[in-house]
mmCIF file of C-alpha atoms in Angstrom:
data_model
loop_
_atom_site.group_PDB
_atom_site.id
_atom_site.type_symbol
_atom_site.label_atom_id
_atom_site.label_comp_id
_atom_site.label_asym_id
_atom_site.label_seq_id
_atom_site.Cartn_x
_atom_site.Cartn_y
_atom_site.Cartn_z
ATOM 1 C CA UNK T 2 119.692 27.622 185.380
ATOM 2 C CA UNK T 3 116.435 25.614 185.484
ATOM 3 C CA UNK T 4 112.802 26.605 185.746
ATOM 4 C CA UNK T 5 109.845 26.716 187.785
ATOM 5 C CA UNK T 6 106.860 25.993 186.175
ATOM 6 C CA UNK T 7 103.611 26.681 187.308
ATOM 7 C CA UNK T 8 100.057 26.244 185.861
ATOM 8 C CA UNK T 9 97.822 27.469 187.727
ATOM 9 C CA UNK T 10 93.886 26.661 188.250
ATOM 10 C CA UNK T 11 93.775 25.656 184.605
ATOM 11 C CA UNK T 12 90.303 24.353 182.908
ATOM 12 C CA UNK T 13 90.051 23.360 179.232
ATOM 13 C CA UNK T 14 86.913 22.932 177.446
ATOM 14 C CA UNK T 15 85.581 21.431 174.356
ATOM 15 C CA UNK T 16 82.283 23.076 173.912
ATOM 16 C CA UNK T 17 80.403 21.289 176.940
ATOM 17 C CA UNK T 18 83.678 18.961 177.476
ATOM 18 C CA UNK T 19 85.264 19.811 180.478
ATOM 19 C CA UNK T 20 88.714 17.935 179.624
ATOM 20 C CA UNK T 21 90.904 19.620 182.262
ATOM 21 C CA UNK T 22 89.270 20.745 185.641
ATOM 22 C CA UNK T 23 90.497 23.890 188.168
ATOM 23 C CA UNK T 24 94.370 21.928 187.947
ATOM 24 C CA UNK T 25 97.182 23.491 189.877
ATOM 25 C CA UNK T 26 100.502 21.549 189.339
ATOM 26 C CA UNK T 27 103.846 23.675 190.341
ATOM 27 C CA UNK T 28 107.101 22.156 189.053
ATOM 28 C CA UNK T 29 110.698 22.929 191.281
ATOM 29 C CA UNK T 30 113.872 23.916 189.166
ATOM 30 C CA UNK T 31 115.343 20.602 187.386
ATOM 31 C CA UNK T 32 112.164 18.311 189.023
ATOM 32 C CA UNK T 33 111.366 15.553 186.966
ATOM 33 C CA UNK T 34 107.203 15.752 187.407
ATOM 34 C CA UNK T 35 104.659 12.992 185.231
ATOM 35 C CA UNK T 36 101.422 13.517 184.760
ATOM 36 C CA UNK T 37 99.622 10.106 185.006
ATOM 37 C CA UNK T 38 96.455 8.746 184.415
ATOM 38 C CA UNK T 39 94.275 6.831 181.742
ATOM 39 C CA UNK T 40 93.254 8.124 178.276
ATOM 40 C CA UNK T 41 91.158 10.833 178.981
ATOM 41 C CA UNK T 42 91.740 12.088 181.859
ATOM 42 C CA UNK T 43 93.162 15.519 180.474
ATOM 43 C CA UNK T 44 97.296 15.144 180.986
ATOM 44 C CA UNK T 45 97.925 15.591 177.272
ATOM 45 C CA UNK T 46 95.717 18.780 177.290
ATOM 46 C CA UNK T 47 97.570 19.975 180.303
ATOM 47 C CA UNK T 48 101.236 19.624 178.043
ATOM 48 C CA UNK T 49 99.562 20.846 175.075
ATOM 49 C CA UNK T 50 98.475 23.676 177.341
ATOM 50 C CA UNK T 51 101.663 24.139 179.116
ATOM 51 C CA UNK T 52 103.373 24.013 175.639
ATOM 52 C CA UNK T 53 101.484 26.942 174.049
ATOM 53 C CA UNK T 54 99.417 24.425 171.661
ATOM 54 C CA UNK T 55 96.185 24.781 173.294
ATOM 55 C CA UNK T 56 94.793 27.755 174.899
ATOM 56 C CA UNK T 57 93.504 27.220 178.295
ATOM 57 C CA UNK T 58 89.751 28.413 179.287
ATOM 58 C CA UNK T 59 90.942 29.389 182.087
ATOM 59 C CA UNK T 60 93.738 29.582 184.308
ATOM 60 C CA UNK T 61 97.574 30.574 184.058
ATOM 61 C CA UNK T 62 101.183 29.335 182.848
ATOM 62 C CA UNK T 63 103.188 31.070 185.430
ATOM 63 C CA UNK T 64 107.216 30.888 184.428
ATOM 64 C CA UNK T 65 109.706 32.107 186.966
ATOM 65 C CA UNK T 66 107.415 33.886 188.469
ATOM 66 C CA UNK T 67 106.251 35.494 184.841
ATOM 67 C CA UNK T 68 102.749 34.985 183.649
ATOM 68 C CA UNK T 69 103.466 33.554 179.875
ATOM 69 C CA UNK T 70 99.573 32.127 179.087
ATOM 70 C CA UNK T 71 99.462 35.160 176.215
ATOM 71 C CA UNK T 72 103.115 33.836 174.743
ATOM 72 C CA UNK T 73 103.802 30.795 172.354
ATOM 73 C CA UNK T 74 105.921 28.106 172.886
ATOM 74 C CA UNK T 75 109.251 29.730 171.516
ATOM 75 C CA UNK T 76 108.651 33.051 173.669
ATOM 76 C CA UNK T 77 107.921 30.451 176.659
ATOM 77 C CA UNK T 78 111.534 29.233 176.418
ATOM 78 C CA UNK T 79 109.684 25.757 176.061
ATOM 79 C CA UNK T 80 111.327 22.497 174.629
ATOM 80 C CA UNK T 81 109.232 19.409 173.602
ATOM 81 C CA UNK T 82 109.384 15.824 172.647
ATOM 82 C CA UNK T 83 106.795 13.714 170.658
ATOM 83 C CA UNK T 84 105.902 10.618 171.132
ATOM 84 C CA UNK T 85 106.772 9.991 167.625
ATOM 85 C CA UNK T 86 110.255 11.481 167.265
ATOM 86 C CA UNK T 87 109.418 13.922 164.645
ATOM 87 C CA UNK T 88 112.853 13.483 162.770
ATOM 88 C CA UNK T 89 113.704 14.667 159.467
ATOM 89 C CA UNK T 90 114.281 10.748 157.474
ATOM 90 C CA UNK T 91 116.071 13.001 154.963
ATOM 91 C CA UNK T 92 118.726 14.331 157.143
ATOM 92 C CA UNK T 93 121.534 12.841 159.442
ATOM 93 C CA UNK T 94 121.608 12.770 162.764
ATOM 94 C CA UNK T 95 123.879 16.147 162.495
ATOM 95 C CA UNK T 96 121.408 17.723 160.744
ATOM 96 C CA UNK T 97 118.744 16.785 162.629
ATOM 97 C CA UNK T 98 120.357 18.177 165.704
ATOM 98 C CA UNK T 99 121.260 21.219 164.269
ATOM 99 C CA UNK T 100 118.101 22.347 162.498
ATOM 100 C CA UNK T 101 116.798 23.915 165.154
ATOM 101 C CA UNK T 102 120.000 26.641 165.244
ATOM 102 C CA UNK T 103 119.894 27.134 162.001
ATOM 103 C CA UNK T 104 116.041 28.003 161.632
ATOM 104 C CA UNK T 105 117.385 30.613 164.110
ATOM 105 C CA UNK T 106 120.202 31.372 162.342
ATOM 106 C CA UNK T 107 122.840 30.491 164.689
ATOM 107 C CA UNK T 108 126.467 31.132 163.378
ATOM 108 C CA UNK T 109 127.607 27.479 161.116
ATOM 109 C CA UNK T 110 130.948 27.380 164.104
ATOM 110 C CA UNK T 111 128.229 27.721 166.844
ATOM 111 C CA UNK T 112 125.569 25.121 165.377
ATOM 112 C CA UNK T 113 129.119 22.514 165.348
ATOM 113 C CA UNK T 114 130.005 23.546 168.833
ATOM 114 C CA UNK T 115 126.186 22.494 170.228
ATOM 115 C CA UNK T 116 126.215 19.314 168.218
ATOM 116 C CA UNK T 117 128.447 18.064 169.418
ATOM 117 C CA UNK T 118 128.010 18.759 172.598
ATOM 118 C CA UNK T 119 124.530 17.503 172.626
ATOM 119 C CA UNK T 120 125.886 14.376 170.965
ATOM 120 C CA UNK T 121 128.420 13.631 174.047
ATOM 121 C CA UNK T 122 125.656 14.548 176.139
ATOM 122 C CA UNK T 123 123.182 11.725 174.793
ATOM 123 C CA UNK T 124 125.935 9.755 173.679
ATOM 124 C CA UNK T 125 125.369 9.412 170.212
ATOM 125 C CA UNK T 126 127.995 10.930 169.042
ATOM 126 C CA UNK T 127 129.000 7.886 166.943
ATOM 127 C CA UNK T 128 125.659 8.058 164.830
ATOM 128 C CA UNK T 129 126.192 11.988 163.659
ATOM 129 C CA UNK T 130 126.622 10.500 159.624
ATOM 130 C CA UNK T 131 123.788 7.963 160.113
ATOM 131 C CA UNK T 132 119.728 8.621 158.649
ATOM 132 C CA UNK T 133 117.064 7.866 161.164
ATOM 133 C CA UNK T 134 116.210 4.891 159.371
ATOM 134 C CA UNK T 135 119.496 2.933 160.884
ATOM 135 C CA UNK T 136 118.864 4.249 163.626
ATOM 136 C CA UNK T 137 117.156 1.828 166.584
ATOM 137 C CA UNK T 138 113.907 3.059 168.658
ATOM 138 C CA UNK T 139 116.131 4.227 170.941
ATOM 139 C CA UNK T 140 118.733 6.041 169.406
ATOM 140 C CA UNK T 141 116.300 7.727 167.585
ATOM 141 C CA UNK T 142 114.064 9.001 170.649
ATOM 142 C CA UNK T 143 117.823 10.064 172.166
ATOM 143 C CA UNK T 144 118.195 12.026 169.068
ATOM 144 C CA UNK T 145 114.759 14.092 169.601
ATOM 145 C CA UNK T 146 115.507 14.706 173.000
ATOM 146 C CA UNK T 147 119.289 15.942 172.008
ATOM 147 C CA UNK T 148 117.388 18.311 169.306
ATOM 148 C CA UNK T 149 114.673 19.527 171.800
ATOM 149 C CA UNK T 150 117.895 20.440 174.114
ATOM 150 C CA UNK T 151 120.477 21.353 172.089
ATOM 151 C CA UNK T 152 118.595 25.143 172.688
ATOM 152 C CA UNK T 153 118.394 27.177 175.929
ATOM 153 C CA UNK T 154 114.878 26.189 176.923
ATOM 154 C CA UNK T 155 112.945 26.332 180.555
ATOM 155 C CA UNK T 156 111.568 23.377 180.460
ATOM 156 C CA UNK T 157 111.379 20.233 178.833
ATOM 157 C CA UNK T 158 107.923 18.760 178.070
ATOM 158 C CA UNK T 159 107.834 14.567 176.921
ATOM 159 C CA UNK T 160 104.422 13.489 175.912
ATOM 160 C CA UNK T 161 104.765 9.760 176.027
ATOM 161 C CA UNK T 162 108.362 9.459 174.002
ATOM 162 C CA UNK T 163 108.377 5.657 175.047
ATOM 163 C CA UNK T 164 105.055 4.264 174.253
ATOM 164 C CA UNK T 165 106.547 3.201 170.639
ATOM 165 C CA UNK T 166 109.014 1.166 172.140
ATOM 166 C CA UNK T 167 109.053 -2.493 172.572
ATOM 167 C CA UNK T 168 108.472 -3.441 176.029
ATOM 168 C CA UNK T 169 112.436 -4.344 176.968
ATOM 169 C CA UNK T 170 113.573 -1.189 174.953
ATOM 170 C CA UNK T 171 111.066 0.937 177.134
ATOM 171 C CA UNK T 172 112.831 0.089 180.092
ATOM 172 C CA UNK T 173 116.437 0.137 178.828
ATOM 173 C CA UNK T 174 115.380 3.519 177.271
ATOM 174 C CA UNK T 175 113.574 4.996 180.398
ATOM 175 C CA UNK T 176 116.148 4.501 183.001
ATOM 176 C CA UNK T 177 118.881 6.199 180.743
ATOM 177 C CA UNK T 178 116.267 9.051 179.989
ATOM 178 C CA UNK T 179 116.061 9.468 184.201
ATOM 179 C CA UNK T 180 120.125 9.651 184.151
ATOM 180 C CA UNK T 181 120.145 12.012 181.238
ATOM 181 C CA UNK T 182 117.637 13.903 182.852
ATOM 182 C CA UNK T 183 119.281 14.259 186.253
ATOM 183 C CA UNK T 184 122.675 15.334 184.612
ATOM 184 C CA UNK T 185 120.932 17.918 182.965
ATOM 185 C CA UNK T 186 119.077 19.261 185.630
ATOM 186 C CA UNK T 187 116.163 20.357 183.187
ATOM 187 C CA UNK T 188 112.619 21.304 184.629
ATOM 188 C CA UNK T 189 110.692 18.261 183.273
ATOM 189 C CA UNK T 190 107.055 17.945 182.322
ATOM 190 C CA UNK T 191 106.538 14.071 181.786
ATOM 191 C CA UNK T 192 103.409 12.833 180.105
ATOM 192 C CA UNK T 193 102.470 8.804 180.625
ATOM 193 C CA UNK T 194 99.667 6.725 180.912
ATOM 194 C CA UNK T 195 102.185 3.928 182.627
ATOM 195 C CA UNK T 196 101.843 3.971 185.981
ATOM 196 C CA UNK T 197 105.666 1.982 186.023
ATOM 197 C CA UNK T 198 107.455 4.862 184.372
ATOM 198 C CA UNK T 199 105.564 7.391 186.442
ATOM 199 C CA UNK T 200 107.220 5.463 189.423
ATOM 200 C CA UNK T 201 110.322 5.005 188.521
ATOM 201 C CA UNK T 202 111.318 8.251 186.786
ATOM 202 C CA UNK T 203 109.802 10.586 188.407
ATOM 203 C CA UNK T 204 110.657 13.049 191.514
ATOM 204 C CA UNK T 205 107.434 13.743 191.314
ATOM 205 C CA UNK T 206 103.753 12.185 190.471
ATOM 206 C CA UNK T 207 100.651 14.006 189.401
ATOM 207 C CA UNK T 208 97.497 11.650 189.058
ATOM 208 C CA UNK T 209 94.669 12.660 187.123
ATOM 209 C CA UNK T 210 91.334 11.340 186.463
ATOM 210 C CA UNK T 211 88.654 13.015 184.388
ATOM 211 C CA UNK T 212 90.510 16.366 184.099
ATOM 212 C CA UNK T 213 91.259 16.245 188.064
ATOM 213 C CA UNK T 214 93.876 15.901 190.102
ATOM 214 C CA UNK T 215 93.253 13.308 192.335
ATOM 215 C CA UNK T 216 96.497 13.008 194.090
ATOM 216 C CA UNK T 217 99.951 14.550 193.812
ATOM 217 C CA UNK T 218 103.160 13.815 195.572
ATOM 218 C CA UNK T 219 106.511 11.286 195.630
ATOM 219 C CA UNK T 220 106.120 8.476 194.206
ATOM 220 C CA UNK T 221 106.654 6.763 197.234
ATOM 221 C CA UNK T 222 104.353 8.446 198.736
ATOM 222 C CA UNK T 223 101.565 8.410 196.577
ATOM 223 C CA UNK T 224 102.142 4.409 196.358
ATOM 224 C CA UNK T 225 102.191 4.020 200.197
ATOM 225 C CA UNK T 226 99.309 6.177 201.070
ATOM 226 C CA UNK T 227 97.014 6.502 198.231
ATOM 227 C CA UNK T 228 94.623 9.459 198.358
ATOM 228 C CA UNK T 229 91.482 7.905 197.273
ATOM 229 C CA UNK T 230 90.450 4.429 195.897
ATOM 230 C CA UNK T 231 91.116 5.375 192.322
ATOM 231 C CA UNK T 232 94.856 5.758 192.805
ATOM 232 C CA UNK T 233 95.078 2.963 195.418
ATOM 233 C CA UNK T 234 93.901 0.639 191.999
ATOM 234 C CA UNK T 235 95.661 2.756 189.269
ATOM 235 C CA UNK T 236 99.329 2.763 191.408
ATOM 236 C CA UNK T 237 101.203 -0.339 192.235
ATOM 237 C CA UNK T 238 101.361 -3.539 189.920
ATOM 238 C CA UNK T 239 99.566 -5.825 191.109
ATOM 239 C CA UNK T 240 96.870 -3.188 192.519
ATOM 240 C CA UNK T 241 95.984 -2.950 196.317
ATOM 241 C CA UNK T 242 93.334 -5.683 197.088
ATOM 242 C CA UNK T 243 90.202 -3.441 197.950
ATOM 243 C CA UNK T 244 87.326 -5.286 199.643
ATOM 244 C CA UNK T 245 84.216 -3.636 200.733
ATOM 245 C CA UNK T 246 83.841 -4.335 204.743
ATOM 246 C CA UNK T 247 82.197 -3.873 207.837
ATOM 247 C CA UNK T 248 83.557 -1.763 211.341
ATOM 248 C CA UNK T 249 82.726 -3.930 214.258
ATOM 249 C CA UNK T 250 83.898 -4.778 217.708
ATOM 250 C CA UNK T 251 86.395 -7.708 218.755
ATOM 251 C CA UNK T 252 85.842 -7.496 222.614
ATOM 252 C CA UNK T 253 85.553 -4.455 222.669
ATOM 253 C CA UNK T 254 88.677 -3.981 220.482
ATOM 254 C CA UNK T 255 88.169 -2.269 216.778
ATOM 255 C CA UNK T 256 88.300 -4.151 213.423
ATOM 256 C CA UNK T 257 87.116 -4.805 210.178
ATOM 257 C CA UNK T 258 85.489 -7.497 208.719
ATOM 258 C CA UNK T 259 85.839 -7.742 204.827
ATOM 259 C CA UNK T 260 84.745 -11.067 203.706
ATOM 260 C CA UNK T 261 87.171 -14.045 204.869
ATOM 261 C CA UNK T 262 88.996 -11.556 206.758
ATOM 262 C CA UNK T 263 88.554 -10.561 210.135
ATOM 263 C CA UNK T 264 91.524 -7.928 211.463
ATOM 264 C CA UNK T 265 92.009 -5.492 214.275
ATOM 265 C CA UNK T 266 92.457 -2.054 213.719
ATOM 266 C CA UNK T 267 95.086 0.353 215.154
ATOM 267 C CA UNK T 268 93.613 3.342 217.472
ATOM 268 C CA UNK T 269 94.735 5.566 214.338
ATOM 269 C CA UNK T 270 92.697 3.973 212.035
ATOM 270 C CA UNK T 271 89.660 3.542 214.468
ATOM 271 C CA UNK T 272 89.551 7.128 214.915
ATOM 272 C CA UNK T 273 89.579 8.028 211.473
ATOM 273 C CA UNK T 274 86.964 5.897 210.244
ATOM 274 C CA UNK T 275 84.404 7.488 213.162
ATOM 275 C CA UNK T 276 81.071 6.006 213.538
ATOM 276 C CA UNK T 277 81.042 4.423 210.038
ATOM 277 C CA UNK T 278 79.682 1.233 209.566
ATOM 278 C CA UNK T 279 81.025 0.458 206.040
ATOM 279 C CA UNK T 280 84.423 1.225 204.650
ATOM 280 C CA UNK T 281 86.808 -0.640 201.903
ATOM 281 C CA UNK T 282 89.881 -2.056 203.081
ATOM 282 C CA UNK T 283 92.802 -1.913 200.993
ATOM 283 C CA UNK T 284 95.930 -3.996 201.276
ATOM 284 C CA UNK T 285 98.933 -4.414 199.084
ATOM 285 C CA UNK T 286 100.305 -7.802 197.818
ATOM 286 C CA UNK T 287 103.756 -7.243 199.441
ATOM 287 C CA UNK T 288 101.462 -7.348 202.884
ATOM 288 C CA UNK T 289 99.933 -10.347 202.308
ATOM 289 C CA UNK T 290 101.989 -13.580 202.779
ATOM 290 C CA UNK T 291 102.348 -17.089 204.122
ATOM 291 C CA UNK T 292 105.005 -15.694 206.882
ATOM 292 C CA UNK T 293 103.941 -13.387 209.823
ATOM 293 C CA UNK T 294 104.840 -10.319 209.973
ATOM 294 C CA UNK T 295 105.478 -8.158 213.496
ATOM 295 C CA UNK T 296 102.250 -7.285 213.472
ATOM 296 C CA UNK T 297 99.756 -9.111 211.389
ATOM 297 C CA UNK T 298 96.293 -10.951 211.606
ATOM 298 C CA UNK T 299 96.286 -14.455 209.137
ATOM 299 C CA UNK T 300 93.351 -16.064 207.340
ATOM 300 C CA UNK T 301 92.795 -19.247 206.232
ATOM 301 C CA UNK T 302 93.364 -19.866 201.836
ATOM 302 C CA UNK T 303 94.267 -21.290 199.018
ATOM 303 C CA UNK T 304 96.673 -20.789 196.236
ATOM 304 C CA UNK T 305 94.664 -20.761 193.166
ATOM 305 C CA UNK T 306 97.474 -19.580 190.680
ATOM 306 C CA UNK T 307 100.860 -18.524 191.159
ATOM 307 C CA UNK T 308 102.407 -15.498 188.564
ATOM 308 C CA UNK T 309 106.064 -16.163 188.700
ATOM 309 C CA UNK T 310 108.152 -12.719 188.110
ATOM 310 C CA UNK T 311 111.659 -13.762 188.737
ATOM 311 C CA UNK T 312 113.020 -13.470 192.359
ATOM 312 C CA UNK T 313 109.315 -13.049 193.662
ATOM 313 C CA UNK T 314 105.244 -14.543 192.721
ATOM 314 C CA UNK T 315 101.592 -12.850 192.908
ATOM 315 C CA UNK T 316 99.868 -15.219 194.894
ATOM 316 C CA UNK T 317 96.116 -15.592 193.942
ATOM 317 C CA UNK T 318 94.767 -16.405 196.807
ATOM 318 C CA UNK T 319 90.895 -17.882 197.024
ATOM 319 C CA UNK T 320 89.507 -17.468 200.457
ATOM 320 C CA UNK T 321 86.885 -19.815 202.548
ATOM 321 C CA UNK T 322 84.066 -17.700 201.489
ATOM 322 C CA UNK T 323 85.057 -18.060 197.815
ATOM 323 C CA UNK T 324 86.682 -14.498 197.871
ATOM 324 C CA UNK T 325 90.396 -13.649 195.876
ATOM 325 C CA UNK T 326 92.919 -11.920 197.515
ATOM 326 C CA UNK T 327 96.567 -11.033 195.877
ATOM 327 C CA UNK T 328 99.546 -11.807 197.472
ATOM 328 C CA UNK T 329 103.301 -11.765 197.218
ATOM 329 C CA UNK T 330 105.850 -14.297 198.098
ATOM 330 C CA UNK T 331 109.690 -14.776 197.493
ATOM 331 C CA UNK T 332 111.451 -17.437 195.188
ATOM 332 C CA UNK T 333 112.393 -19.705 197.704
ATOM 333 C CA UNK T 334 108.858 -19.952 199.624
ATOM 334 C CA UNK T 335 108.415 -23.237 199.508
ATOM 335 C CA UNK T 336 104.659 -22.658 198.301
ATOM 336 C CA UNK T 337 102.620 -23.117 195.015
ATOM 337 C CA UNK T 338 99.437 -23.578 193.460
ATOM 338 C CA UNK T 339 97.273 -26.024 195.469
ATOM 339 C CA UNK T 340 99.065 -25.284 199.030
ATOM 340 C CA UNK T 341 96.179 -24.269 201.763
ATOM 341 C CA UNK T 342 96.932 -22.798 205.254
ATOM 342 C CA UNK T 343 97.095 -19.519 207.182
ATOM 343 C CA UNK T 344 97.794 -16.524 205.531
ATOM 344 C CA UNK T 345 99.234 -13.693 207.319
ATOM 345 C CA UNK T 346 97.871 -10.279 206.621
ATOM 346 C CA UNK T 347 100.557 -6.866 207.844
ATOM 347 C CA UNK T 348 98.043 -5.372 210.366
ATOM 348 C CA UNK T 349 100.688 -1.931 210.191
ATOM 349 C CA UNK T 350 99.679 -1.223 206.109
ATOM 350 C CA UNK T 351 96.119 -1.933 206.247
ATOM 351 C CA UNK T 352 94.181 1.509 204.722
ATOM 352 C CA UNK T 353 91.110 2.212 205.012
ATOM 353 C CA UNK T 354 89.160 4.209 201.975
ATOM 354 C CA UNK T 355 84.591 5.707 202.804
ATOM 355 C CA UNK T 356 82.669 3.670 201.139
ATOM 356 C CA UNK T 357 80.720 6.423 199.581
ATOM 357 C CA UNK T 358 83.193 9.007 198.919
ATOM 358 C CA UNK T 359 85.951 6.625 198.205
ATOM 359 C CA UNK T 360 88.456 9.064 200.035
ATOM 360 C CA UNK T 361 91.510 7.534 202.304
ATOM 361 C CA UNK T 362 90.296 7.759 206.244
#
């Protein structure tokens, strides 16, 4: 039966260092949660913490209810992954899986019996005779996730198992590590400073930045309503255009004014920003495009360059006033670098972030 993991109100610090500041993060039974952020801001500490490699300063690893900060890793029921694999080049796959049963001194019949079950389970089977060195990237990060599992453990903790993968691999690799996952119903710890594999693996998103959590929730979530200007740039490729603006009046009617644009503002979002005169406006590149949408304010631009990703194109769009401003468009537009008109702006996902504490209104 899976886990809950909790770590509560933990701070780490190096001597003056404050690498990890007053976090909370609680983890369901069999979530998938990633910590996320850039290097430094304290997720690695948090596993190491959460893993029994680091003490924290303060704070608590709460397991099923069970305080386990004073216990090590083994005692914690914890299983991890490296980002380098950590196999044996020595030993065959078979061995490799089983040498964690055998430090234990499982029975040899038992040790077979969780092979090979761990083999069907990551499907590698077929490589049980091979070394790691004919082994590809992948098959060899399957085979130190089959040895992390292949013992009872509460929870599983992966501190960035893709990042030595080639950038095709990485995505081959990470959406059969999200299947895996889900059939195995492990509580998951997931360590990343990819903001794409946080999105697309995860139940669950934890952003950090400086040692503090700066927004947690879906990923969905967290994309569509960013808590603060930070993770409106760090989530969502291309970022959210952020433009500092003005609040003002269009007879009598609220809006903003950030550079070339000039858009009204829903009675929601007037009453949050209040009697502030400056904000930033944030808008995503999927809301900005050459065809209205049901509700939507346009601008007059240029395409400046045109980033072609398949079935859709980032738009770089350079405004009157000599502004940029990303956009998105389908294949089939019918527009390219060098076309000038209106551009329509979706009035219905504008945000609005203070311009002094960066917070979302």
């Amino acid at each position: 039966m899976a886990s809950t993991l909790r770590l509560e109100r933990i701070t780490k610090r190096f001597g003056d260092f404050v690498a990890v500041d007053d976090v909370t993060v609680d983890i369901a039974p069999g979530e998938f949660t990633t910590l996320v952020g850039p290097s430094g801001c304290g997720k690695t500490t948090l596993l190491n913490i959460a893993a029994a490699l680091e003490r924290p300063s303060t704070g608590s690893i709460v397991i099923d209810g069970r305080d386990m900060t004073e216990f090590n890793a083994r005692e914690r029921g914890i299983a991890m992954v490296f980002q380098s694999y950590a196999l044996y080049p020595h030993l065959t796959v078979r061995q490799n899986l089983g040498f964690p049963l055998r430090v234990q001194k499982v029975p040899k019949a038992e040790i077979a019996r969780r092979v090979n079950e761990a083999a069907d389970l990551m499907e590698i089977g077929h490589l049980l005779n091979r070394k790691p060195r004919e082994l590809s990237g992948g098959q060899r990060q399957r085979v130190a996730i089959g040895r992390a599992v292949i013992r009872p453990s509460t929870v599983c903790l992966l501190d960035e198992p893709l990042s030595n993968l080639d950038a095709a691999l990485r995505v081959r690799v990470r959406a059969e590590l999200k299947l895996l996952f889900a059939r195995m119903g492990t509580t998951t710890m997931f360590v990343t400073h990819d903001q794409s594999e946080a999105m697309t693996m995860s139940d669950r998103v934890v952003v950090l930045k400086d040692g503090k959590v700066q927004q947690q929730g879906a990923p969905l979530e967290v994309y569509r309503n960013p808590a603060n200007v930070f993770v409106a740039s760090f989530i969502g490729s291309p970022q959210m255009n952020l433009l500092p603006g003005q609040l003002a009046s269009d007879d009598g009617r609220p809006a903003v004014k950030a550079g070339a644009l000039d858009l009204g503002l829903s009675a929601g979002l007037a009453a949050a920003a209040g009697a502030r005169s400056e904000i930033i406006l944030g808008i995503r590149a999927e809301d900005i495009a050459t065809t209205p949408f049901a509700n939507s304010s346009k601008f007059s631009a240029r395409i400046e360059l045109v980033e072609h990703l398949g079935n859709s194109a980032i738009m770089h769009y350079r405004t009157a006033d000599g502004g940029r401003i990303l956009g998105m468009e389908m294949r089939d537009s019918g527009v390219g670098t060098g076309w000038s008109g209106d551009v329509h702006v979706n009035l219905d996902a504008v945000k609005l972030f203070d311009s002094k504490t960066t917070a979302a209104l």
